[in-house]
mmCIF file of C-alpha atoms in Angstrom:
data_model
loop_
_atom_site.group_PDB
_atom_site.id
_atom_site.type_symbol
_atom_site.label_atom_id
_atom_site.label_comp_id
_atom_site.label_asym_id
_atom_site.label_seq_id
_atom_site.Cartn_x
_atom_site.Cartn_y
_atom_site.Cartn_z
ATOM 1 C CA UNK R 1 -57.707 11.536 35.657
ATOM 2 C CA UNK R 2 -53.553 10.949 35.334
ATOM 3 C CA UNK R 3 -54.190 7.603 36.934
ATOM 4 C CA UNK R 4 -57.011 6.771 34.021
ATOM 5 C CA UNK R 5 -54.347 7.913 31.307
ATOM 6 C CA UNK R 6 -51.612 6.002 32.735
ATOM 7 C CA UNK R 7 -53.734 2.748 32.939
ATOM 8 C CA UNK R 8 -55.425 3.185 29.552
ATOM 9 C CA UNK R 9 -51.462 3.766 27.930
ATOM 10 C CA UNK R 10 -50.346 0.463 29.815
ATOM 11 C CA UNK R 11 -53.188 -1.216 28.487
ATOM 12 C CA UNK R 12 -52.341 -0.135 24.797
ATOM 13 C CA UNK R 13 -49.052 -1.109 25.385
ATOM 14 C CA UNK R 14 -49.949 -4.159 26.619
ATOM 15 C CA UNK R 15 -52.261 -4.859 23.701
ATOM 16 C CA UNK R 16 -49.480 -4.177 20.976
ATOM 17 C CA UNK R 17 -47.088 -6.331 22.740
ATOM 18 C CA UNK R 18 -49.246 -9.234 22.811
ATOM 19 C CA UNK R 19 -50.875 -9.145 19.521
ATOM 20 C CA UNK R 20 -47.176 -7.789 17.498
ATOM 21 C CA UNK R 21 -45.893 -10.084 14.783
ATOM 22 C CA UNK R 22 -44.031 -13.202 15.386
ATOM 23 C CA UNK R 23 -41.397 -12.724 13.004
ATOM 24 C CA UNK R 24 -39.597 -9.576 12.196
ATOM 25 C CA UNK R 25 -39.784 -7.832 8.617
ATOM 26 C CA UNK R 26 -37.525 -9.070 6.072
ATOM 27 C CA UNK R 27 -33.980 -8.212 6.760
ATOM 28 C CA UNK R 28 -34.584 -6.902 9.919
ATOM 29 C CA UNK R 29 -33.053 -8.332 12.766
ATOM 30 C CA UNK R 30 -32.688 -11.685 10.811
ATOM 31 C CA UNK R 31 -29.566 -13.290 11.679
ATOM 32 C CA UNK R 32 -28.586 -15.873 8.761
ATOM 33 C CA UNK R 33 -28.797 -19.788 9.624
ATOM 34 C CA UNK R 34 -25.233 -20.937 10.323
ATOM 35 C CA UNK R 35 -23.813 -22.776 7.239
ATOM 36 C CA UNK R 36 -22.767 -26.423 7.368
ATOM 37 C CA UNK R 37 -19.691 -27.890 6.559
ATOM 38 C CA UNK R 38 -20.775 -28.635 2.928
ATOM 39 C CA UNK R 39 -22.025 -25.644 2.140
ATOM 40 C CA UNK R 40 -18.907 -23.211 3.777
ATOM 41 C CA UNK R 41 -16.445 -24.952 1.562
ATOM 42 C CA UNK R 42 -16.621 -24.170 -2.271
ATOM 43 C CA UNK R 43 -16.097 -27.430 -4.196
ATOM 44 C CA UNK R 44 -13.144 -28.227 -5.292
ATOM 45 C CA UNK R 45 -12.676 -29.283 -9.233
ATOM 46 C CA UNK R 46 -10.919 -32.323 -10.176
ATOM 47 C CA UNK R 47 -10.206 -31.303 -13.507
ATOM 48 C CA UNK R 48 -7.982 -28.843 -14.867
ATOM 49 C CA UNK R 49 -8.191 -27.455 -18.849
ATOM 50 C CA UNK R 50 -4.686 -27.111 -20.876
ATOM 51 C CA UNK R 51 -4.653 -25.626 -23.760
ATOM 52 C CA UNK R 52 -1.654 -27.821 -26.041
ATOM 53 C CA UNK R 53 -0.330 -26.110 -29.177
ATOM 54 C CA UNK R 54 2.860 -26.503 -31.593
ATOM 55 C CA UNK R 55 4.164 -30.003 -32.709
ATOM 56 C CA UNK R 56 1.169 -32.541 -31.663
ATOM 57 C CA UNK R 57 -1.445 -34.323 -33.657
ATOM 58 C CA UNK R 58 -4.678 -32.853 -32.205
ATOM 59 C CA UNK R 59 -3.630 -28.957 -30.695
ATOM 60 C CA UNK R 60 -6.319 -27.198 -28.970
ATOM 61 C CA UNK R 61 -7.753 -27.623 -25.354
ATOM 62 C CA UNK R 62 -7.320 -31.022 -23.341
ATOM 63 C CA UNK R 63 -9.654 -31.628 -20.165
ATOM 64 C CA UNK R 64 -7.358 -33.741 -17.320
ATOM 65 C CA UNK R 65 -7.627 -34.856 -13.990
ATOM 66 C CA UNK R 66 -6.126 -31.874 -11.435
ATOM 67 C CA UNK R 67 -2.468 -33.292 -10.568
ATOM 68 C CA UNK R 68 -2.000 -34.431 -14.335
ATOM 69 C CA UNK R 69 1.597 -34.278 -15.856
ATOM 70 C CA UNK R 70 2.611 -32.384 -18.923
ATOM 71 C CA UNK R 71 3.145 -35.968 -20.425
ATOM 72 C CA UNK R 72 -0.427 -36.622 -20.297
ATOM 73 C CA UNK R 73 -1.458 -33.300 -21.625
ATOM 74 C CA UNK R 74 0.754 -34.224 -24.634
ATOM 75 C CA UNK R 75 -0.612 -37.507 -24.932
ATOM 76 C CA UNK R 76 -4.409 -36.168 -24.546
ATOM 77 C CA UNK R 77 -3.418 -33.803 -27.664
ATOM 78 C CA UNK R 78 -2.306 -36.823 -29.842
ATOM 79 C CA UNK R 79 1.367 -37.199 -28.612
ATOM 80 C CA UNK R 80 4.103 -35.395 -30.214
ATOM 81 C CA UNK R 81 4.427 -34.885 -33.880
ATOM 82 C CA UNK R 82 7.768 -36.265 -35.862
ATOM 83 C CA UNK R 83 10.139 -33.858 -35.666
ATOM 84 C CA UNK R 84 8.826 -32.399 -32.104
ATOM 85 C CA UNK R 85 11.725 -31.648 -29.349
ATOM 86 C CA UNK R 86 9.836 -33.180 -26.071
ATOM 87 C CA UNK R 87 13.053 -32.865 -24.474
ATOM 88 C CA UNK R 88 12.995 -29.734 -24.208
ATOM 89 C CA UNK R 89 9.937 -29.471 -21.976
ATOM 90 C CA UNK R 90 9.602 -30.785 -18.427
ATOM 91 C CA UNK R 91 7.184 -33.579 -19.243
ATOM 92 C CA UNK R 92 7.058 -34.561 -15.404
ATOM 93 C CA UNK R 93 5.730 -30.769 -14.412
ATOM 94 C CA UNK R 94 2.158 -30.941 -12.931
ATOM 95 C CA UNK R 95 0.056 -29.068 -15.020
ATOM 96 C CA UNK R 96 -2.425 -26.209 -13.880
ATOM 97 C CA UNK R 97 -5.648 -24.845 -15.055
ATOM 98 C CA UNK R 98 -5.726 -22.582 -17.617
ATOM 99 C CA UNK R 99 -1.853 -22.841 -18.955
ATOM 100 C CA UNK R 100 -0.798 -22.833 -22.491
ATOM 101 C CA UNK R 101 1.735 -25.568 -23.248
ATOM 102 C CA UNK R 102 3.609 -25.345 -26.886
ATOM 103 C CA UNK R 103 5.867 -28.448 -27.802
ATOM 104 C CA UNK R 104 8.523 -27.113 -29.409
ATOM 105 C CA UNK R 105 9.884 -28.535 -33.000
ATOM 106 C CA UNK R 106 13.252 -30.396 -32.759
ATOM 107 C CA UNK R 107 14.209 -27.831 -35.238
ATOM 108 C CA UNK R 108 16.717 -25.611 -32.933
ATOM 109 C CA UNK R 109 17.441 -22.902 -35.320
ATOM 110 C CA UNK R 110 18.429 -19.601 -34.268
ATOM 111 C CA UNK R 111 15.251 -17.912 -35.278
ATOM 112 C CA UNK R 112 13.212 -20.409 -32.614
ATOM 113 C CA UNK R 113 16.091 -19.836 -30.232
ATOM 114 C CA UNK R 114 15.369 -16.064 -30.501
ATOM 115 C CA UNK R 115 11.509 -16.342 -30.094
ATOM 116 C CA UNK R 116 12.185 -18.101 -26.912
ATOM 117 C CA UNK R 117 14.531 -15.452 -26.114
ATOM 118 C CA UNK R 118 11.907 -12.824 -27.129
ATOM 119 C CA UNK R 119 9.138 -14.384 -24.701
ATOM 120 C CA UNK R 120 7.113 -15.979 -27.042
ATOM 121 C CA UNK R 121 5.259 -18.895 -25.596
ATOM 122 C CA UNK R 122 7.060 -22.514 -25.743
ATOM 123 C CA UNK R 123 5.742 -24.292 -22.869
ATOM 124 C CA UNK R 124 7.747 -24.651 -19.744
ATOM 125 C CA UNK R 125 10.044 -24.457 -18.043
ATOM 126 C CA UNK R 126 10.647 -20.497 -18.214
ATOM 127 C CA UNK R 127 13.988 -19.337 -17.873
ATOM 128 C CA UNK R 128 13.225 -16.123 -15.421
ATOM 129 C CA UNK R 129 16.692 -14.798 -16.698
ATOM 130 C CA UNK R 130 15.450 -14.655 -20.295
ATOM 131 C CA UNK R 131 11.690 -14.284 -19.917
ATOM 132 C CA UNK R 132 9.751 -10.985 -20.087
ATOM 133 C CA UNK R 133 6.965 -9.497 -18.691
ATOM 134 C CA UNK R 134 4.590 -11.884 -21.072
ATOM 135 C CA UNK R 135 6.451 -14.738 -20.477
ATOM 136 C CA UNK R 136 6.669 -14.578 -16.843
ATOM 137 C CA UNK R 137 2.967 -14.293 -16.249
ATOM 138 C CA UNK R 138 2.274 -17.387 -17.836
ATOM 139 C CA UNK R 139 4.316 -18.785 -14.373
ATOM 140 C CA UNK R 140 1.683 -19.805 -11.750
ATOM 141 C CA UNK R 141 0.837 -17.229 -9.410
ATOM 142 C CA UNK R 142 2.586 -14.738 -11.242
ATOM 143 C CA UNK R 143 1.126 -11.734 -12.520
ATOM 144 C CA UNK R 144 1.561 -8.616 -14.220
ATOM 145 C CA UNK R 145 2.851 -6.870 -10.905
ATOM 146 C CA UNK R 146 5.118 -9.462 -9.681
ATOM 147 C CA UNK R 147 6.753 -10.374 -13.176
ATOM 148 C CA UNK R 148 7.812 -6.493 -13.139
ATOM 149 C CA UNK R 149 9.292 -6.860 -9.926
ATOM 150 C CA UNK R 150 11.603 -9.767 -11.118
ATOM 151 C CA UNK R 151 12.533 -7.914 -13.901
ATOM 152 C CA UNK R 152 13.364 -5.181 -11.558
ATOM 153 C CA UNK R 153 15.181 -7.191 -9.443
ATOM 154 C CA UNK R 154 17.211 -8.903 -12.027
ATOM 155 C CA UNK R 155 18.029 -5.363 -13.447
ATOM 156 C CA UNK R 156 19.499 -4.291 -10.400
ATOM 157 C CA UNK R 157 21.060 -7.251 -9.174
ATOM 158 C CA UNK R 158 21.955 -8.966 -12.068
ATOM 159 C CA UNK R 159 20.788 -12.253 -13.261
ATOM 160 C CA UNK R 160 19.724 -14.802 -10.904
ATOM 161 C CA UNK R 161 22.235 -17.946 -9.930
ATOM 162 C CA UNK R 162 19.645 -20.188 -8.731
ATOM 163 C CA UNK R 163 15.998 -20.403 -8.096
ATOM 164 C CA UNK R 164 16.395 -19.658 -4.772
ATOM 165 C CA UNK R 165 17.211 -16.178 -5.757
ATOM 166 C CA UNK R 166 13.811 -15.583 -6.502
ATOM 167 C CA UNK R 167 13.238 -15.109 -2.486
ATOM 168 C CA UNK R 168 14.922 -11.767 -2.269
ATOM 169 C CA UNK R 169 12.205 -10.349 -4.471
ATOM 170 C CA UNK R 170 9.405 -8.929 -2.552
ATOM 171 C CA UNK R 171 6.326 -10.880 -3.183
ATOM 172 C CA UNK R 172 7.843 -14.375 -3.654
ATOM 173 C CA UNK R 173 7.782 -16.538 -0.154
ATOM 174 C CA UNK R 174 8.558 -19.694 0.350
ATOM 175 C CA UNK R 175 4.937 -21.253 -0.853
ATOM 176 C CA UNK R 176 5.074 -19.200 -4.196
ATOM 177 C CA UNK R 177 8.733 -20.414 -4.902
ATOM 178 C CA UNK R 178 7.541 -24.023 -4.272
ATOM 179 C CA UNK R 179 4.586 -23.507 -7.077
ATOM 180 C CA UNK R 180 7.139 -22.129 -9.529
ATOM 181 C CA UNK R 181 9.513 -24.912 -8.998
ATOM 182 C CA UNK R 182 7.950 -27.080 -11.818
ATOM 183 C CA UNK R 183 7.306 -24.299 -14.067
ATOM 184 C CA UNK R 184 10.540 -22.001 -13.862
ATOM 185 C CA UNK R 185 14.425 -22.544 -14.110
ATOM 186 C CA UNK R 186 17.793 -20.389 -13.934
ATOM 187 C CA UNK R 187 19.883 -20.573 -16.814
ATOM 188 C CA UNK R 188 22.786 -18.084 -17.153
#
């Protein structure tokens, strides 16, 4: 009798194995297909959008090819108005997506200079010795935490003498410094 029960169980298991579904239920034991190189790499944008304001003919958003310079952004905004002070911004700097560029007026009166020192946005370059958090966060790769570290380091050690002094700030390495070179300066 035990042999008959064992034989019946063996037949039932063989039947179940032979007639099992070919594909597992959704989500169980399914291994995703490997991605192709085209699927694995996110598309790289070939354009950047820049907000140009201040002493230009057509202030607003301009769309440029990636790698464009500040001069290209100013030209796309209709060029500088009579009385614009293009000498106060680095026209050769490469623009990054989402940056705001303010073309200043030639009038370098005390009020405008004070506004610049207080951290209002007046384009690039940013003087890291005079800028506050609001101005430092406009630099590429600098958020509020890193801006606060820059200010804390400056408060503890005095003004920066050269841009390379930023390497002493926790969170700034050679790569970050290289990305800041076109956007930041050190004036004393």
